[in-house]
CSV table of N, CA and C in Angstrom, one decimal:
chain,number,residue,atom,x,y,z
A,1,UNK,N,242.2,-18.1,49.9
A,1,UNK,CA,242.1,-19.2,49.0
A,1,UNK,C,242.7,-20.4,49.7
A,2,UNK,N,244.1,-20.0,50.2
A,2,UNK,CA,244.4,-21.7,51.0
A,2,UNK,C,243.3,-22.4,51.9
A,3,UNK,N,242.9,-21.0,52.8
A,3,UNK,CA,242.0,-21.9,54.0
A,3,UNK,C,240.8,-22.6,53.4
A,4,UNK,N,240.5,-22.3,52.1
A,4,UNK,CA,239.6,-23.2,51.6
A,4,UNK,C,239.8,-24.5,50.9
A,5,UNK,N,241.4,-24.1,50.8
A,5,UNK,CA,241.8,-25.3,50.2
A,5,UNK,C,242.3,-26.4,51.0
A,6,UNK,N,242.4,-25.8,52.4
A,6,UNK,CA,242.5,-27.2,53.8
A,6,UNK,C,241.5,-27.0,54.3
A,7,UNK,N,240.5,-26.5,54.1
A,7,UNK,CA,238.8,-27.0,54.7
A,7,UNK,C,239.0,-28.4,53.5
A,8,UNK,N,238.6,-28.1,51.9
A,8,UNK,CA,238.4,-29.4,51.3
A,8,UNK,C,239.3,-30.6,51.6
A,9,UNK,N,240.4,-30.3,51.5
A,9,UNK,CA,241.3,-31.4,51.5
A,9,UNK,C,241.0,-32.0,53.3
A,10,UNK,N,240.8,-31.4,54.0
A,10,UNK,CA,240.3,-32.3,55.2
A,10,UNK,C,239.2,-33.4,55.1
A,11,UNK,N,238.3,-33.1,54.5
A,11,UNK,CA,237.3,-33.9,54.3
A,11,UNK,C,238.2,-34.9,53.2
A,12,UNK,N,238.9,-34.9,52.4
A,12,UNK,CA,239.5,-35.5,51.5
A,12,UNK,C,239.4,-37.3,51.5
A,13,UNK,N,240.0,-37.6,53.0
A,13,UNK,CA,239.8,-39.1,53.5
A,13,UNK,C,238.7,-39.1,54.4
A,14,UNK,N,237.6,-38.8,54.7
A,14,UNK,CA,236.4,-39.0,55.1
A,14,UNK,C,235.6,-39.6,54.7
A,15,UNK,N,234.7,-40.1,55.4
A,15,UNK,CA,233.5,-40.8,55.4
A,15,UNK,C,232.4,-40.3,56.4
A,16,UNK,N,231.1,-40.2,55.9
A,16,UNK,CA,229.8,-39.8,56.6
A,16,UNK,C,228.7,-41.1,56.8
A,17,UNK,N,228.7,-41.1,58.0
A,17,UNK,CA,227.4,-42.6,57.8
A,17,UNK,C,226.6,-42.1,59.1
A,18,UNK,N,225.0,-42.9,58.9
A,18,UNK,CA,224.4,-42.7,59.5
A,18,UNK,C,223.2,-44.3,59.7
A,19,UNK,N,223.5,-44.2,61.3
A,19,UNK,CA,222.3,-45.5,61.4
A,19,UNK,C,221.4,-45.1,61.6
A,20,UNK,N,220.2,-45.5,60.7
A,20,UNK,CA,219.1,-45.1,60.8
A,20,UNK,C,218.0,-45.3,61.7
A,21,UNK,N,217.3,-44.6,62.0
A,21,UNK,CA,215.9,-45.2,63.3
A,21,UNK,C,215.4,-46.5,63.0
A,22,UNK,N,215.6,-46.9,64.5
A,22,UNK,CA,215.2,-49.1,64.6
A,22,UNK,C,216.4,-49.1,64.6
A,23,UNK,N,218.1,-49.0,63.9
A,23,UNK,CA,218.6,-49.9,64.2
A,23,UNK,C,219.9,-50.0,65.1
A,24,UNK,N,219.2,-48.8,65.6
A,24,UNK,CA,220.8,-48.6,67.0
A,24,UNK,C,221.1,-50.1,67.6
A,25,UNK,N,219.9,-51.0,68.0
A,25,UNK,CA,220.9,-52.0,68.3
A,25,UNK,C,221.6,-52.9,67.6
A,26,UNK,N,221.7,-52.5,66.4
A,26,UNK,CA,222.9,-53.4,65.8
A,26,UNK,C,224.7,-52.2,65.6
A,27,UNK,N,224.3,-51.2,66.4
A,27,UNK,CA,225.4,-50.3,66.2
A,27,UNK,C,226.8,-50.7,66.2
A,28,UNK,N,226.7,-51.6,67.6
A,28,UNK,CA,227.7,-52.3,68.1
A,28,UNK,C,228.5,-53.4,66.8
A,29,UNK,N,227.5,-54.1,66.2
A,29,UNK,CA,228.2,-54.8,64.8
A,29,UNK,C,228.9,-53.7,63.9
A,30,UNK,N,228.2,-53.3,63.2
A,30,UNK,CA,228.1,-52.3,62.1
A,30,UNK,C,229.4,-51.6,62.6
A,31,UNK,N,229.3,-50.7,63.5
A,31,UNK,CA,230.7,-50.3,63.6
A,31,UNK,C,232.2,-51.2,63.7
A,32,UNK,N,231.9,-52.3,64.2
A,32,UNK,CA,233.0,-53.3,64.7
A,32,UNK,C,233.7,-53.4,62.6
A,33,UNK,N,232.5,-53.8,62.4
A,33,UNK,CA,232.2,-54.0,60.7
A,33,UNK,C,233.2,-53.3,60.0
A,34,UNK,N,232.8,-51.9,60.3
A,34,UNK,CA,233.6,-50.4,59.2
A,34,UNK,C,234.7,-50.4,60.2
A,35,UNK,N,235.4,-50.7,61.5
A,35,UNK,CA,236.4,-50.8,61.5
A,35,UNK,C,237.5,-51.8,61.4
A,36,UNK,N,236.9,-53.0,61.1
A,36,UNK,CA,237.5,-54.0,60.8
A,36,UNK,C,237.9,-54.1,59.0
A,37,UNK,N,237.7,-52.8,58.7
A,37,UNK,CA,237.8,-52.6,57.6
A,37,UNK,C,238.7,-51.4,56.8
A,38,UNK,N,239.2,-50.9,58.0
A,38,UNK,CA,240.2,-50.1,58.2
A,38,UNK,C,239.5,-48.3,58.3
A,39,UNK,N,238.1,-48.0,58.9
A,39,UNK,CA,237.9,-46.9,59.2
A,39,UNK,C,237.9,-46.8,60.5
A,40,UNK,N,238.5,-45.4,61.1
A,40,UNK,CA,238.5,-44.7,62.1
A,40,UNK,C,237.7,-43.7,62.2
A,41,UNK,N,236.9,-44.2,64.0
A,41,UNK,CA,235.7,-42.9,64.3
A,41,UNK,C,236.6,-41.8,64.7
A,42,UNK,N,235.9,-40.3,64.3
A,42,UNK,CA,236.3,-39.4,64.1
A,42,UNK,C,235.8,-38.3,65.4
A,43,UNK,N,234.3,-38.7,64.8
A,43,UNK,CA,232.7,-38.0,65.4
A,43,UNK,C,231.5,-38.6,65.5
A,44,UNK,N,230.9,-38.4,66.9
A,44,UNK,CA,229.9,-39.4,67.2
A,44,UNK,C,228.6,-38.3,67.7
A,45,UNK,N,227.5,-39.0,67.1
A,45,UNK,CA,226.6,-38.1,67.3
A,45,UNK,C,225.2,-38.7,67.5
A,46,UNK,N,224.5,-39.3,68.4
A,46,UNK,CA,223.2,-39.5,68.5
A,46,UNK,C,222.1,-38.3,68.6
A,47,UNK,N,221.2,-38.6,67.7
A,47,UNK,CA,220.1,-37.7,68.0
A,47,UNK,C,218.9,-38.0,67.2
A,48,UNK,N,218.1,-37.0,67.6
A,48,UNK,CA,216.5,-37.2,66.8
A,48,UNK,C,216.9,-36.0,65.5
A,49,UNK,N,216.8,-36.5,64.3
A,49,UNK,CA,216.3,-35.2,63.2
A,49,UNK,C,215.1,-34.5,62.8
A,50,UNK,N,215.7,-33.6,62.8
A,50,UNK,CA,214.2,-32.4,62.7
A,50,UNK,C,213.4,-32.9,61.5
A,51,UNK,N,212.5,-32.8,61.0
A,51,UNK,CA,212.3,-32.6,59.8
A,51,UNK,C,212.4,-32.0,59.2
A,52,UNK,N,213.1,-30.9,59.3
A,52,UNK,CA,214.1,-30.3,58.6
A,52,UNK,C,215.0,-30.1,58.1
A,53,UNK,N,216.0,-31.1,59.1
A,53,UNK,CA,217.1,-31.6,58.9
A,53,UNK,C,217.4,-32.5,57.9
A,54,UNK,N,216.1,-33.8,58.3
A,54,UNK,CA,216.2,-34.9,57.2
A,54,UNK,C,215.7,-34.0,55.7
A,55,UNK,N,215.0,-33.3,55.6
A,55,UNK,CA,214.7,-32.8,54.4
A,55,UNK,C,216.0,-32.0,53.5
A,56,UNK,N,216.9,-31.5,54.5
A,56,UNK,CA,218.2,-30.9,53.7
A,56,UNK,C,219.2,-31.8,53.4
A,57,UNK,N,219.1,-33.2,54.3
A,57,UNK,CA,220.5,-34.3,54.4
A,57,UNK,C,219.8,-35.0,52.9
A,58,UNK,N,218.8,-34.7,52.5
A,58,UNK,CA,218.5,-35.8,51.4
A,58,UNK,C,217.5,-34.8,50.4
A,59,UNK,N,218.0,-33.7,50.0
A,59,UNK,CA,217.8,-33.1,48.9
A,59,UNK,C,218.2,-33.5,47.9
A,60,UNK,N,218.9,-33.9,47.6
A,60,UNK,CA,219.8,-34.5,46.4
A,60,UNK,C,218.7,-35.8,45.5
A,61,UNK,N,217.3,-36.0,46.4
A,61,UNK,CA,216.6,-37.0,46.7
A,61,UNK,C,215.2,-36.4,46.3
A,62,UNK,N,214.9,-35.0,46.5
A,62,UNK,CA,213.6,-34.3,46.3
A,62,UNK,C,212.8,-34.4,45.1
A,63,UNK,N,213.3,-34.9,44.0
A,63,UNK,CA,212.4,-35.1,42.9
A,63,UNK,C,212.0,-36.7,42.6
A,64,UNK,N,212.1,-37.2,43.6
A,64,UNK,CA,212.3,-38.7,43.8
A,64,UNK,C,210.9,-38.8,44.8
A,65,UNK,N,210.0,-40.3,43.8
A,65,UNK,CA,209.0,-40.4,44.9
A,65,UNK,C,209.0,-40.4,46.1
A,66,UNK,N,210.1,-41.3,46.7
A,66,UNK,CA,210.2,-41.5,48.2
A,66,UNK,C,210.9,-40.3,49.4
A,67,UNK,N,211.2,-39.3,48.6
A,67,UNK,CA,211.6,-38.3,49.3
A,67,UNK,C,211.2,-38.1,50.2
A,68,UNK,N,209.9,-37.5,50.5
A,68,UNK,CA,209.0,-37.3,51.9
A,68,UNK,C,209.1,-38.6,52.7
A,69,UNK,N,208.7,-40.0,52.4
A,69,UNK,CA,208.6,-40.8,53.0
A,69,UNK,C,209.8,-41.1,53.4
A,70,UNK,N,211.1,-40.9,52.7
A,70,UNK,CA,212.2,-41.2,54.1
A,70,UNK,C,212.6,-40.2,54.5
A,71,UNK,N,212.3,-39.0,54.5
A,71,UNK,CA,212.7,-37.8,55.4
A,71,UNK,C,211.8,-37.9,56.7
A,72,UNK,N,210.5,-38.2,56.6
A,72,UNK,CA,209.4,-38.5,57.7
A,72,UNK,C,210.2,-39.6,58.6
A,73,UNK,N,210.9,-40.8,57.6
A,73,UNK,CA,210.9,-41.7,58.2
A,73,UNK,C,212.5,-41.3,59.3
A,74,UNK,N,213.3,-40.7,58.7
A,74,UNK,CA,214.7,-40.7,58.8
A,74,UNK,C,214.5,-39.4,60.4
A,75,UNK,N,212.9,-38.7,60.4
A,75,UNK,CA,213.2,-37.8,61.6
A,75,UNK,C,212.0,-38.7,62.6
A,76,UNK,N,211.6,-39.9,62.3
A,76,UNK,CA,211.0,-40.7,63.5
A,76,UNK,C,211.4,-40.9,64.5
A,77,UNK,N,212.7,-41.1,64.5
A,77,UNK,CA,213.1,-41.9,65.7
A,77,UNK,C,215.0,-41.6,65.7
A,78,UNK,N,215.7,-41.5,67.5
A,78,UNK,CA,217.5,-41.7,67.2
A,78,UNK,C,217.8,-42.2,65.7
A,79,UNK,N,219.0,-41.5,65.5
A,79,UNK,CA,220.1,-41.9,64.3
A,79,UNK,C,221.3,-42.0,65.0
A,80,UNK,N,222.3,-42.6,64.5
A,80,UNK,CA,223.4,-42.4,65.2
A,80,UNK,C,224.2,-41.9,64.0
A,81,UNK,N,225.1,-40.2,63.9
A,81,UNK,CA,226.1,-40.4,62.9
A,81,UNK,C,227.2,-40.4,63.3
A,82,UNK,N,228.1,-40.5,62.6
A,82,UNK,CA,229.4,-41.0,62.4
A,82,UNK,C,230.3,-40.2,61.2
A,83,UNK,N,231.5,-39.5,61.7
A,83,UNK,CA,232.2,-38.9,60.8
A,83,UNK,C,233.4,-39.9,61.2
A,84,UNK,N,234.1,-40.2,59.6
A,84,UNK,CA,234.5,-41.2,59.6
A,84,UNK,C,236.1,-40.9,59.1
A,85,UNK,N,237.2,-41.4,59.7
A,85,UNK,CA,238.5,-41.4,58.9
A,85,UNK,C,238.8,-42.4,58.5
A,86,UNK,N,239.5,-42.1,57.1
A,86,UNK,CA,239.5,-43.3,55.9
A,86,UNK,C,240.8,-43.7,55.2
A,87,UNK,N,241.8,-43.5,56.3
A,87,UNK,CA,243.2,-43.2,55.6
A,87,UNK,C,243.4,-44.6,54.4
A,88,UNK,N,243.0,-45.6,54.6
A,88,UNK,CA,243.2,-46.5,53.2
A,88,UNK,C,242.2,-46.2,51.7
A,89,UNK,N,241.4,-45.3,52.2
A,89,UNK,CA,240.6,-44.7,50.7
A,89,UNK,C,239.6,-46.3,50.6
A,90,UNK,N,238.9,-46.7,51.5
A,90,UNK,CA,237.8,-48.0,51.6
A,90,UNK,C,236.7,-47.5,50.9
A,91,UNK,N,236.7,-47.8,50.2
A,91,UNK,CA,234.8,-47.9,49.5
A,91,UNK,C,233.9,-48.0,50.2
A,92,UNK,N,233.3,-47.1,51.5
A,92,UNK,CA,232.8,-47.0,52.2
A,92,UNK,C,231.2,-47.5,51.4
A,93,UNK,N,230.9,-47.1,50.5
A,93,UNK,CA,229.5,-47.4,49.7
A,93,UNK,C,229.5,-49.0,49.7
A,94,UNK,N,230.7,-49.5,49.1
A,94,UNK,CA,230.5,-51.3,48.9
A,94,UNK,C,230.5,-51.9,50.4
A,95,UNK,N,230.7,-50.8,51.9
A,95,UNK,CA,230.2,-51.6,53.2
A,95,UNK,C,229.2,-51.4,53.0
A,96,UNK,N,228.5,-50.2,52.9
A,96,UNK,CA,226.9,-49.7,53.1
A,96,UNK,C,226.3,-51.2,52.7
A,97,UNK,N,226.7,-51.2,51.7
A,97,UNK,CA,225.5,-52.0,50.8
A,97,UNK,C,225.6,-53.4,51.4
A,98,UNK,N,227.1,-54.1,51.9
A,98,UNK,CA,227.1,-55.5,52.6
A,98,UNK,C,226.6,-54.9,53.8
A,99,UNK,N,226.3,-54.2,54.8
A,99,UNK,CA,225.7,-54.2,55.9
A,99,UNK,C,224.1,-54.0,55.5
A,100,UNK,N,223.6,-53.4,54.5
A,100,UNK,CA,222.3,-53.5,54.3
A,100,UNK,C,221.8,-55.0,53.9
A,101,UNK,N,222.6,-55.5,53.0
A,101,UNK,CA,222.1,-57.1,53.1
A,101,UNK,C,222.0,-57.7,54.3
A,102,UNK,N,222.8,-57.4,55.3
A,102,UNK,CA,222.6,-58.5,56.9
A,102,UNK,C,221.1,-57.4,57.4
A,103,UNK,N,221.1,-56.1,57.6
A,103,UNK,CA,220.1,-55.9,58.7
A,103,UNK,C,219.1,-55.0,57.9
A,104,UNK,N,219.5,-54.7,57.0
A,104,UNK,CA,218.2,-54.1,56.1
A,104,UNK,C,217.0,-54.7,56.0
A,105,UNK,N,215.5,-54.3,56.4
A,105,UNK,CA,214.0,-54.9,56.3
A,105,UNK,C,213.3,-54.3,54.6
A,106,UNK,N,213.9,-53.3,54.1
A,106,UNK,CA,213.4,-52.8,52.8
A,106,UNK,C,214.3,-51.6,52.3
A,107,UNK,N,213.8,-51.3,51.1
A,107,UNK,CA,214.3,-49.9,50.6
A,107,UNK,C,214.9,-48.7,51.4
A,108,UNK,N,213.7,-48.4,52.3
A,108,UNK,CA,214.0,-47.2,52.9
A,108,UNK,C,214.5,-47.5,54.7
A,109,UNK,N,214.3,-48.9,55.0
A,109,UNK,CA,214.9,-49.2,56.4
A,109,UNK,C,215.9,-50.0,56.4
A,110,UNK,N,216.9,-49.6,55.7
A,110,UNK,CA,218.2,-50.2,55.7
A,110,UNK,C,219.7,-50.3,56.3
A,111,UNK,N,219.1,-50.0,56.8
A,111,UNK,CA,220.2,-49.7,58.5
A,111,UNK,C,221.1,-48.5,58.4
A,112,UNK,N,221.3,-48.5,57.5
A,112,UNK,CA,222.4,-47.6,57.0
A,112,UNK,C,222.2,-46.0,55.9
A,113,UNK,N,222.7,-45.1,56.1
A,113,UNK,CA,223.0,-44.5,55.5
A,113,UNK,C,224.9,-44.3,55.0
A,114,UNK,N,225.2,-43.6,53.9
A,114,UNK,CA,226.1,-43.7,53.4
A,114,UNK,C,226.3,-42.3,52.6
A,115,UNK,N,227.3,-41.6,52.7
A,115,UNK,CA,227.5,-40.3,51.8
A,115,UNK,C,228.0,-41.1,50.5
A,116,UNK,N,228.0,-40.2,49.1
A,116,UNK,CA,228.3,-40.9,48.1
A,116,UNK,C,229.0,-40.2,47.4
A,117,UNK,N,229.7,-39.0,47.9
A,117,UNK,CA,230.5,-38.4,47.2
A,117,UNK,C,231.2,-37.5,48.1
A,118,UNK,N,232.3,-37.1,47.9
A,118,UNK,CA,233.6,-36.3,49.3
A,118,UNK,C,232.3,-34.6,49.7
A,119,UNK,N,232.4,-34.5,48.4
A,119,UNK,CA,231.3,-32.9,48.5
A,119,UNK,C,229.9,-33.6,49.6
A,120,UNK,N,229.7,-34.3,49.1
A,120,UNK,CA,228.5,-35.5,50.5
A,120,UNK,C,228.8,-35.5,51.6
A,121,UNK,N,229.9,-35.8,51.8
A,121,UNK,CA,230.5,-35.9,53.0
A,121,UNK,C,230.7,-34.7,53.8
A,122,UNK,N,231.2,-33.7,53.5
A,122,UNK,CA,231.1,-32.2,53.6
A,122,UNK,C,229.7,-32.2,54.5
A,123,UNK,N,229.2,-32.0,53.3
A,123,UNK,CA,227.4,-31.2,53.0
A,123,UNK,C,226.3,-31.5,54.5
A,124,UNK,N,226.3,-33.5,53.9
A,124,UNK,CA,226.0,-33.7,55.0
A,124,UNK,C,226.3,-33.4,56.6
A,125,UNK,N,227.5,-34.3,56.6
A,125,UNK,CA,227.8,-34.4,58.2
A,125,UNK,C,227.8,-32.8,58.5
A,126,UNK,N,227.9,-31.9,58.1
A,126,UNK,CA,227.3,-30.6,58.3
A,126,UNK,C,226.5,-30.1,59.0
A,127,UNK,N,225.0,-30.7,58.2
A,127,UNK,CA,224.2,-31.0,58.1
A,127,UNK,C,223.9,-31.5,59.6
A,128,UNK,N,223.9,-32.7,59.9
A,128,UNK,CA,223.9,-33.5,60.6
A,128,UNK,C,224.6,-33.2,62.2
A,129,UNK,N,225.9,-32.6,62.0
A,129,UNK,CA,226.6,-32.5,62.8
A,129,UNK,C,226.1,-31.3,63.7
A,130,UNK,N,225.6,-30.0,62.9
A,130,UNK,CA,225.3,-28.6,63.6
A,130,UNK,C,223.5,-28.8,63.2
């Protein structure tokens, strides 16, 4: 029971983010961004997602019209993720959303992904990571 209870609490101050395909070259901002904002990179990970991958990172998403189309979209092309340390507890969701106003082109090509809950953060970068 403890070791479960320092698996959770590790993730505790974390953050999970992910740049989505198209927009590795704004990486260099974006990150300058979330650390000028007091997060620390943890874990770095470029790669291509399976489509299978993208279909488990965004279950939470499966009864939702766009589900296929950003899982297709999200295993097109590099992502870069990022497991994130958060020792000031930053609203990581309120960057998401200011970085999607500068480089975001629509709904689903928004530069950014964002975990939205500690169990998210887990799940995903999981996900993502193995």
């Amino acid at each position: 029971m403890k070791l479960f209870k320092e698996i959770r609490e590790s993730f505790k101050n974390m953050g999970f983010v992910v740049i989505k395909p198209g927009f590795e070259r704004y990486k260099d901002d974006i990150l300058d961004y979330l650390v000028e904002h007091g997060l620390i990179i943890n874990k770095v990970l470029k790669r291509r997602l399976s489509l299978d991958k993208a279909l488990l990172l965004y279950i939470p998403h499966s009864d939702k019209d766009f589900y296929w189309d950003l899982c297709e979209y999200m295993s097109s092309g590099d992502s870069i993720g990022y497991l994130l340390y958060n020792p000031k507890n930053v609203d990581v969701l309120k960057l998401k959303d200011e970085i999607r106003k500068v480089y975001g082109k629509d709904d689903m090509r928004n530069a950014i992904h964002s975990s939205d809950s500690k169990a998210n953060v887990k799940r995903e970068s999981n996900i993502y990571f193995n």
